[in-house]
Coordinates of C-alpha atoms in Angstrom, one line a residue:
M1 CA -8.0 10.5 27.2
I2 CA -11.5 9.4 28.2
V3 CA -13.2 11.5 30.9
E4 CA -16.7 10.5 31.7
A5 CA -19.1 12.8 33.6
H6 CA -21.1 11.5 36.6
T7 CA -24.1 9.6 35.0
G8 CA -26.1 8.1 37.9
N9 CA -28.6 5.6 36.5
R10 CA -29.3 7.2 33.2
P11 CA -29.6 5.0 30.1
A12 CA -26.7 4.7 27.6
Q13 CA -26.3 7.4 25.1
K14 CA -27.0 6.2 21.5
I15 CA -24.6 7.8 19.0
L16 CA -25.4 7.3 15.3
V17 CA -22.3 7.3 13.1
A18 CA -22.9 7.5 9.4
P19 CA -20.2 7.8 6.6
L20 CA -20.6 8.8 3.0
D21 CA -20.8 5.9 0.6
W22 CA -18.2 7.1 -1.8
G23 CA -15.5 4.4 -2.1
W24 CA -14.3 3.0 1.2
G25 CA -12.3 5.9 2.5
H26 CA -15.0 7.6 4.5
A27 CA -16.1 4.2 6.0
S28 CA -12.5 3.3 7.0
R29 CA -11.9 6.5 8.9
V30 CA -15.0 6.2 11.0
I31 CA -13.7 2.8 12.2
P32 CA -11.3 4.5 14.7
L33 CA -14.2 6.9 15.7
V34 CA -16.4 3.9 16.5
W35 CA -13.5 2.4 18.5
A36 CA -13.1 5.6 20.5
L37 CA -16.8 5.8 21.2
Q38 CA -16.9 2.2 22.4
G39 CA -14.3 3.2 25.0
Y40 CA -17.1 5.0 26.9
A41 CA -19.0 2.6 29.2
R42 CA -22.4 4.2 28.6
C43 CA -22.2 4.6 24.9
E44 CA -24.1 2.5 22.3
V45 CA -22.9 3.1 18.8
I46 CA -25.5 2.7 16.0
L47 CA -24.2 2.6 12.4
G48 CA -26.0 4.5 9.7
I49 CA -25.1 2.6 6.5
S50 CA -25.8 2.4 2.8
G51 CA -24.2 0.8 -0.2
M52 CA -20.8 -0.9 -0.3
S53 CA -19.3 1.1 2.5
G54 CA -22.2 0.0 4.7
R55 CA -21.4 -3.7 4.0
M56 CA -17.8 -3.0 4.8
L57 CA -18.7 -1.5 8.2
A58 CA -21.1 -4.3 8.9
S59 CA -18.3 -6.8 8.4
E60 CA -16.0 -4.8 10.7
F61 CA -18.7 -4.4 13.5
P62 CA -21.1 -7.4 13.2
G63 CA -22.5 -6.8 16.7
L64 CA -23.6 -3.2 16.3
T65 CA -27.1 -2.1 15.4
K66 CA -27.4 -0.9 11.8
V67 CA -29.8 1.6 10.4
A68 CA -30.2 1.8 6.6
L69 CA -30.2 5.4 5.5
P70 CA -30.9 6.6 1.9
M71 CA -28.0 8.5 0.3
P72 CA -27.8 10.6 -2.9
V73 CA -26.4 8.4 -5.7
V74 CA -23.5 9.9 -7.6
R75 CA -23.0 8.8 -11.2
Y76 CA -19.5 9.0 -12.5
A77 CA -18.2 9.8 -15.9
R78 CA -16.5 7.1 -17.9
G79 CA -13.8 9.5 -19.0
S80 CA -11.2 11.3 -16.9
S81 CA -13.2 14.4 -16.1
Q82 CA -15.7 14.0 -13.3
V83 CA -16.2 17.6 -12.4
L84 CA -18.8 18.5 -15.0
K85 CA -20.7 15.3 -14.5
I86 CA -21.0 15.9 -10.8
L87 CA -21.9 19.6 -11.2
L88 CA -24.8 18.6 -13.5
Q89 CA -26.1 16.3 -10.8
L90 CA -26.2 19.0 -8.1
P91 CA -30.1 19.5 -8.2
R92 CA -30.6 15.8 -7.8
L93 CA -28.0 15.6 -5.1
F94 CA -29.8 18.5 -3.2
F95 CA -33.1 16.6 -3.1
G96 CA -31.2 13.5 -2.1
V97 CA -29.8 15.3 0.9
L98 CA -33.3 16.4 1.9
R99 CA -34.5 12.7 1.7
E100 CA -31.7 11.6 4.0
H101 CA -32.6 14.4 6.4
R102 CA -36.2 13.2 6.6
A103 CA -35.0 9.6 7.1
L104 CA -32.8 10.8 10.0
K105 CA -35.8 12.5 11.7
K106 CA -37.6 9.1 11.7
A107 CA -34.5 7.2 12.9
V108 CA -33.9 9.6 15.8
I109 CA -37.4 8.8 17.2
R110 CA -37.5 5.1 16.3
H111 CA -34.1 4.3 17.8
G112 CA -33.9 6.9 20.6
I113 CA -30.7 8.4 19.1
S114 CA -28.9 10.9 21.4
A115 CA -26.5 12.4 18.9
V116 CA -25.4 12.1 15.3
I117 CA -21.9 12.1 13.8
S118 CA -21.9 12.3 10.0
D119 CA -18.9 11.9 7.8
N120 CA -19.6 14.0 4.8
R121 CA -23.4 13.4 4.8
Y122 CA -24.9 16.8 4.7
G123 CA -28.5 15.7 5.3
L124 CA -27.7 14.1 8.6
Y125 CA -28.2 17.1 10.8
S126 CA -30.9 17.3 13.5
H127 CA -32.8 19.9 15.4
Q128 CA -33.8 17.4 18.1
V129 CA -30.3 16.1 19.1
P130 CA -26.7 17.4 18.7
S131 CA -25.2 16.7 15.3
V132 CA -21.6 16.7 14.1
L133 CA -20.3 16.9 10.6
M134 CA -16.9 15.4 10.0
L135 CA -15.0 16.3 6.9
H136 CA -11.5 17.4 5.8
Q137 CA -12.4 19.2 2.6
V138 CA -13.9 22.5 3.9
R139 CA -12.5 24.4 0.9
M140 CA -13.1 23.1 -2.6
S141 CA -11.1 23.9 -5.7
F142 CA -12.1 22.9 -9.2
P143 CA -9.7 23.0 -12.2
G144 CA -9.5 26.1 -14.4
G145 CA -12.6 27.1 -16.3
V146 CA -15.0 26.3 -13.5
N147 CA -13.8 28.9 -10.9
L148 CA -17.4 30.3 -10.7
W149 CA -18.6 26.8 -9.7
T150 CA -15.9 26.7 -7.0
R151 CA -17.4 29.8 -5.4
V152 CA -20.9 28.6 -5.8
F153 CA -20.1 25.2 -4.3
N154 CA -18.1 26.6 -1.4
R155 CA -21.0 28.9 -0.4
M156 CA -23.5 26.1 -0.7
Q157 CA -21.2 23.8 1.3
R158 CA -20.9 26.3 4.1
W159 CA -24.7 26.8 4.2
W160 CA -25.1 23.1 4.8
M161 CA -22.2 23.0 7.4
R162 CA -24.1 25.6 9.5
R163 CA -27.0 23.2 9.9
F164 CA -24.7 21.2 12.3
D165 CA -23.7 22.0 15.8
Q166 CA -20.1 21.3 15.2
V167 CA -17.7 20.5 12.4
W168 CA -14.8 18.1 13.1
I169 CA -11.8 18.3 10.7
P170 CA -9.6 15.2 10.8
D171 CA -6.4 17.1 10.3
L172 CA -3.8 19.2 12.1
P173 CA -4.3 23.0 12.1
G174 CA -2.1 25.6 10.4
E175 CA 1.2 24.8 8.7
K176 CA 1.1 21.2 10.0
A177 CA -2.1 20.4 8.0
V178 CA -1.7 17.3 5.8
A179 CA -4.6 18.4 3.5
G180 CA -3.2 21.9 3.0
F181 CA -5.7 24.7 2.2
M182 CA -8.6 22.2 1.9
S183 CA -8.8 21.7 5.7
A184 CA -8.3 25.3 6.8
A185 CA -11.3 26.4 8.9
P186 CA -13.6 28.9 7.0
P187 CA -13.4 32.4 8.4
G188 CA -16.3 33.4 10.6
M189 CA -17.5 29.9 11.3
K190 CA -17.9 28.9 14.9
E191 CA -17.5 25.4 16.4
V192 CA -15.1 24.2 13.8
H193 CA -12.5 21.9 15.4
H194 CA -9.4 20.1 14.1
I195 CA -9.3 16.7 15.7
G196 CA -5.9 15.4 14.4
L197 CA -5.3 12.7 11.8
L198 CA -7.9 9.9 12.0
S199 CA -6.6 6.5 11.0
R200 CA -7.9 3.0 11.8
F201 CA -4.2 2.2 12.4
F202 CA -3.8 4.8 15.2
Y203 CA -6.7 4.2 17.6
G204 CA -7.6 0.9 19.3
S205 CA -6.3 -1.3 16.5
Q206 CA -6.1 -4.9 17.4
A207 CA -3.8 -6.6 14.9
H208 CA -3.9 -10.3 14.1
P209 CA -0.7 -12.4 14.4
Q210 CA 1.7 -11.8 11.6
T211 CA 0.5 -13.3 8.3
D212 CA 2.3 -16.2 6.8
I213 CA 2.4 -14.5 3.4
A214 CA 5.3 -12.1 3.1
V215 CA 4.7 -9.5 0.4
H216 CA 7.1 -7.0 -1.1
L217 CA 4.3 -5.0 -2.7
L218 CA 0.8 -4.3 -1.5
V219 CA -1.7 -2.8 -3.9
V220 CA -4.9 -1.5 -2.4
L221 CA -7.6 -0.5 -4.8
S222 CA -10.6 1.8 -3.8
G223 CA -12.9 4.5 -5.1
P224 CA -15.8 4.6 -7.5
E225 CA -16.3 2.7 -10.7
P226 CA -15.3 2.6 -13.5
Q227 CA -11.9 4.0 -12.5
R228 CA -11.3 1.3 -9.9
S229 CA -11.7 -1.4 -12.5
R230 CA -9.6 0.5 -15.0
L231 CA -6.7 0.8 -12.6
E232 CA -7.0 -2.9 -11.7
A233 CA -6.7 -3.7 -15.4
L234 CA -3.6 -1.5 -15.8
L235 CA -1.9 -3.0 -12.7
N236 CA -2.6 -6.7 -13.3
P237 CA -0.1 -7.3 -16.2
Q238 CA 2.5 -5.1 -14.6
L239 CA 2.3 -7.0 -11.3
E240 CA 2.8 -10.3 -13.2
E241 CA 5.8 -8.9 -15.0
L242 CA 7.5 -7.6 -11.8
G243 CA 8.1 -11.0 -10.4
V244 CA 8.0 -10.0 -6.8
P245 CA 5.7 -11.3 -4.0
A246 CA 2.6 -9.0 -4.2
M247 CA -0.8 -8.8 -2.8
L248 CA -3.7 -7.0 -4.6
V249 CA -6.6 -6.0 -2.5
R250 CA -9.3 -5.4 -5.1
G251 CA -11.5 -3.1 -3.0
V252 CA -14.8 -4.9 -3.7
M253 CA -17.1 -6.9 -1.4
G254 CA -16.6 -10.6 -2.0
D255 CA -15.7 -13.8 -0.3
G256 CA -12.5 -12.5 1.2
I257 CA -10.6 -15.6 0.1
I258 CA -7.0 -15.1 -1.0
H259 CA -6.3 -16.5 -4.5
T260 CA -2.7 -16.9 -5.6
R261 CA -1.3 -17.3 -9.1
G262 CA 2.5 -17.2 -9.5
R263 CA 3.9 -14.6 -7.1
V264 CA 0.7 -12.4 -7.1
S265 CA -2.1 -13.0 -4.6
R266 CA -5.5 -11.3 -4.9
V267 CA -8.4 -10.8 -2.5
S268 CA -11.7 -9.0 -2.7
H269 CA -11.2 -7.1 0.6
L270 CA -9.6 -7.4 4.0
L271 CA -10.7 -6.5 7.5
S272 CA -8.8 -3.7 9.0
S273 CA -6.7 -5.9 11.3
D274 CA -5.6 -8.1 8.4
L275 CA -5.0 -5.2 6.1
Q276 CA -2.7 -3.6 8.8
Q277 CA -0.6 -6.7 8.9
Y278 CA -0.1 -6.7 5.1
M279 CA 0.7 -3.0 5.2
R280 CA 3.3 -3.5 7.9
S281 CA 5.0 -6.4 6.2
A282 CA 5.0 -4.8 2.7
H283 CA 8.0 -2.8 1.6
V284 CA 5.9 -0.5 -0.6
V285 CA 2.2 0.3 -0.8
V286 CA 0.4 1.3 -4.0
C287 CA -3.0 3.0 -3.6
R288 CA -5.2 6.0 -4.5
S289 CA -4.3 9.4 -3.1
G290 CA -7.5 9.6 -1.2
Y291 CA -7.2 11.4 2.1
S292 CA -8.1 8.4 4.3
S293 CA -5.5 6.3 2.5
V294 CA -2.9 9.1 3.1
M295 CA -3.7 9.2 6.8
D296 CA -3.4 5.4 7.0
L297 CA 0.0 5.5 5.3
I298 CA 1.2 8.3 7.7
A299 CA 0.0 6.3 10.7
L300 CA 2.1 3.3 9.7
R301 CA 4.9 5.4 8.1
K302 CA 4.9 3.3 4.9
Q303 CA 6.5 4.3 1.6
A304 CA 4.0 4.4 -1.1
V305 CA 3.1 5.2 -4.7
L306 CA 0.0 7.3 -5.0
I307 CA -2.2 7.2 -8.1
P308 CA -4.9 9.9 -8.0
T309 CA -8.3 9.0 -9.4
P310 CA -8.7 10.8 -12.8
G311 CA -11.0 13.7 -12.7
Q312 CA -11.0 14.1 -8.9
P313 CA -9.4 17.5 -8.1
E314 CA -9.0 16.6 -4.4
Q315 CA -6.9 13.6 -5.1
Q316 CA -4.9 15.4 -7.8
Y317 CA -4.1 18.1 -5.3
L318 CA -3.1 15.7 -2.5
A319 CA -0.9 13.7 -4.8
G320 CA 1.0 16.8 -5.8
R321 CA 1.2 18.1 -2.2
M322 CA 2.6 14.8 -1.0
M323 CA 5.3 14.8 -3.7
E324 CA 6.2 18.4 -3.0
K325 CA 6.7 17.6 0.7
G326 CA 8.8 14.5 -0.1
W327 CA 6.4 12.2 1.7
F328 CA 5.0 9.9 -1.1
Y329 CA 5.7 9.4 -4.8
A330 CA 2.8 10.0 -7.2
R331 CA 2.1 8.9 -10.7
Q332 CA -0.9 9.7 -13.0
Q333 CA -3.0 6.7 -13.9
E334 CA -2.7 7.2 -17.7
R335 CA 1.1 7.2 -17.4
L336 CA 1.4 4.4 -14.9
D337 CA 4.7 2.6 -15.0
L338 CA 5.0 0.4 -11.9
P339 CA 8.7 -0.6 -12.2
A340 CA 9.8 3.0 -12.7
S341 CA 7.6 4.1 -9.8
L342 CA 9.2 1.6 -7.5
R343 CA 12.6 2.9 -8.4
Q344 CA 11.5 6.4 -7.5
V345 CA 9.6 5.7 -4.3
K346 CA 12.8 5.1 -2.2
N347 CA 13.4 8.8 -2.3
Y348 CA 10.2 9.6 -0.4
F349 CA 9.2 8.9 3.2
P350 CA 6.3 10.1 5.3
P351 CA 6.7 12.1 8.5
R352 CA 6.3 10.9 12.1
V353 CA 3.0 12.3 13.4
A354 CA 1.9 12.0 17.0
V355 CA -1.6 10.8 17.9
S356 CA -3.8 13.8 18.7
G357 CA -5.9 13.8 21.8
N358 CA -8.3 16.4 20.3
L359 CA -10.7 13.6 19.1
F360 CA -11.2 12.5 22.7
E361 CA -11.6 16.1 23.8
R362 CA -14.4 16.6 21.3
I363 CA -16.1 13.3 22.3
N364 CA -15.8 14.2 26.0
S365 CA -17.4 17.6 25.3
L366 CA -20.2 15.9 23.4
F367 CA -20.9 13.5 26.3
V368 CA -20.8 16.3 28.9
R369 CA -23.4 18.1 26.8
L370 CA -25.6 15.1 26.5
E371 CA -25.5 14.4 30.3
K372 CA -26.6 18.0 30.9
G373 CA -29.5 17.4 28.6
E374 CA -28.4 20.1 26.2
G375 CA -29.2 20.1 22.5
Q376 CA -32.6 18.4 22.6
N377 CA -35.5 20.1 20.8
E378 CA -33.5 23.2 20.0
H379 CA -33.8 24.8 16.6
R380 CA -30.4 25.9 15.6
H381 CA -28.9 27.8 12.7
P382 CA -32.1 29.2 11.2

C-alpha cells in the first residue's frame, strides 16, 4: 500500500533505478519496481542503463529519462565452466565497479538524483543520497575445489554491500525462501530487508488482449552468450520434431516481428505485457533457471522445464532446489531431451505465493526519509 508523507510544494523526488546488464533477468525484475515507484505522485524515475538490458528497459519505458552508466564487462567461457573464468576477471571487475561509482557521482549532480536503487551493481552507492542495493544472492557457493574462493568472494561482497544504506532481498524470509540459503541475510548486517518475490507479473501488469496465436509450448531464452545460442541450436530441431504449436522467444534485441514456420513461431523479444499473454496461454514454459524467471513462473503458477546455464552455480542450485520441492522439472543442457522432459513436467507444479506488501513498506520508508531531508551529504559505512 502506498502511503505518501505531506510534501507541500517540494519538487518531485528523482529515483535512479539501475539493473545489472547480465542477461535480461535483472532488467525484468526492476520493471515491477519502476511500476511501484510510478504509483507515487511526486516520484520521477530515471533509468540507469547499459548494454542489451538497457535497450530492453528503454523499450518497456520509452517515456522515462535514461542515463548511460558504464558497467564492468564480464567475458564468459565458451565451455561449461564459468567459475574460473569469472574469478580471473575479479581485478578488472573491481576497477570497473570504481568507474561506475565515479560515473554515479557525476549523474547525481547533473540530474539532481534524490536516491539510487541498484540491482546487483555494486558501484552505484552514494555518500550524497540514500542508496539501496537489491539482490537475492547474498551468499555465494562455488563448486568443490574453489571453497577458498567462496569465502573470499563472500567477504568481498559483504564489504561492498556495506557501502549501501539498505539491502533489499526479493525473496521471502526463513523457511519460505525460494532461493534457499542464497537469500538468507548475513549475520550482523543491519538494514537488510526481505521484500517478497518481485515479478513483473505481480505488480501493476497491464496485459494486452488475448493473443490470436494459441501455443502449447513457450520457450524463453535468456542469459549470456555463447550459452544462449547453444541452447537455441539444441532446441530448434527438437521443437520442429515435436509437432505442437510452439513459440520461441530468442532473448535478443531485434525487430520484434513474429516469424512462423510450420507449427513453430519465433520472435527476437517480447514486451512484458505480450510475454505475459503467451505465458498464460501456454501449457508448459521452457526457460533458464535464473531467479527472475523462477519468480515469474511462480507469479503465474506455470508448469515449466528449467535448463540451468552450464557453469553457473546459482542456476544449478536453483534448478536442483525447484525439483526437490516438486515445483519445476529441471534438465541439464547437455542432456536435453524435450519430449522426455514434457512427459515429466506434469508431475511438478509451483506453489501459490501471495503478493508481499514489504516492497511498498520499503519504498514508503525511503520517501519518508527523503521528505525529512535525511541521507544527503552523509558519509556512511567508512
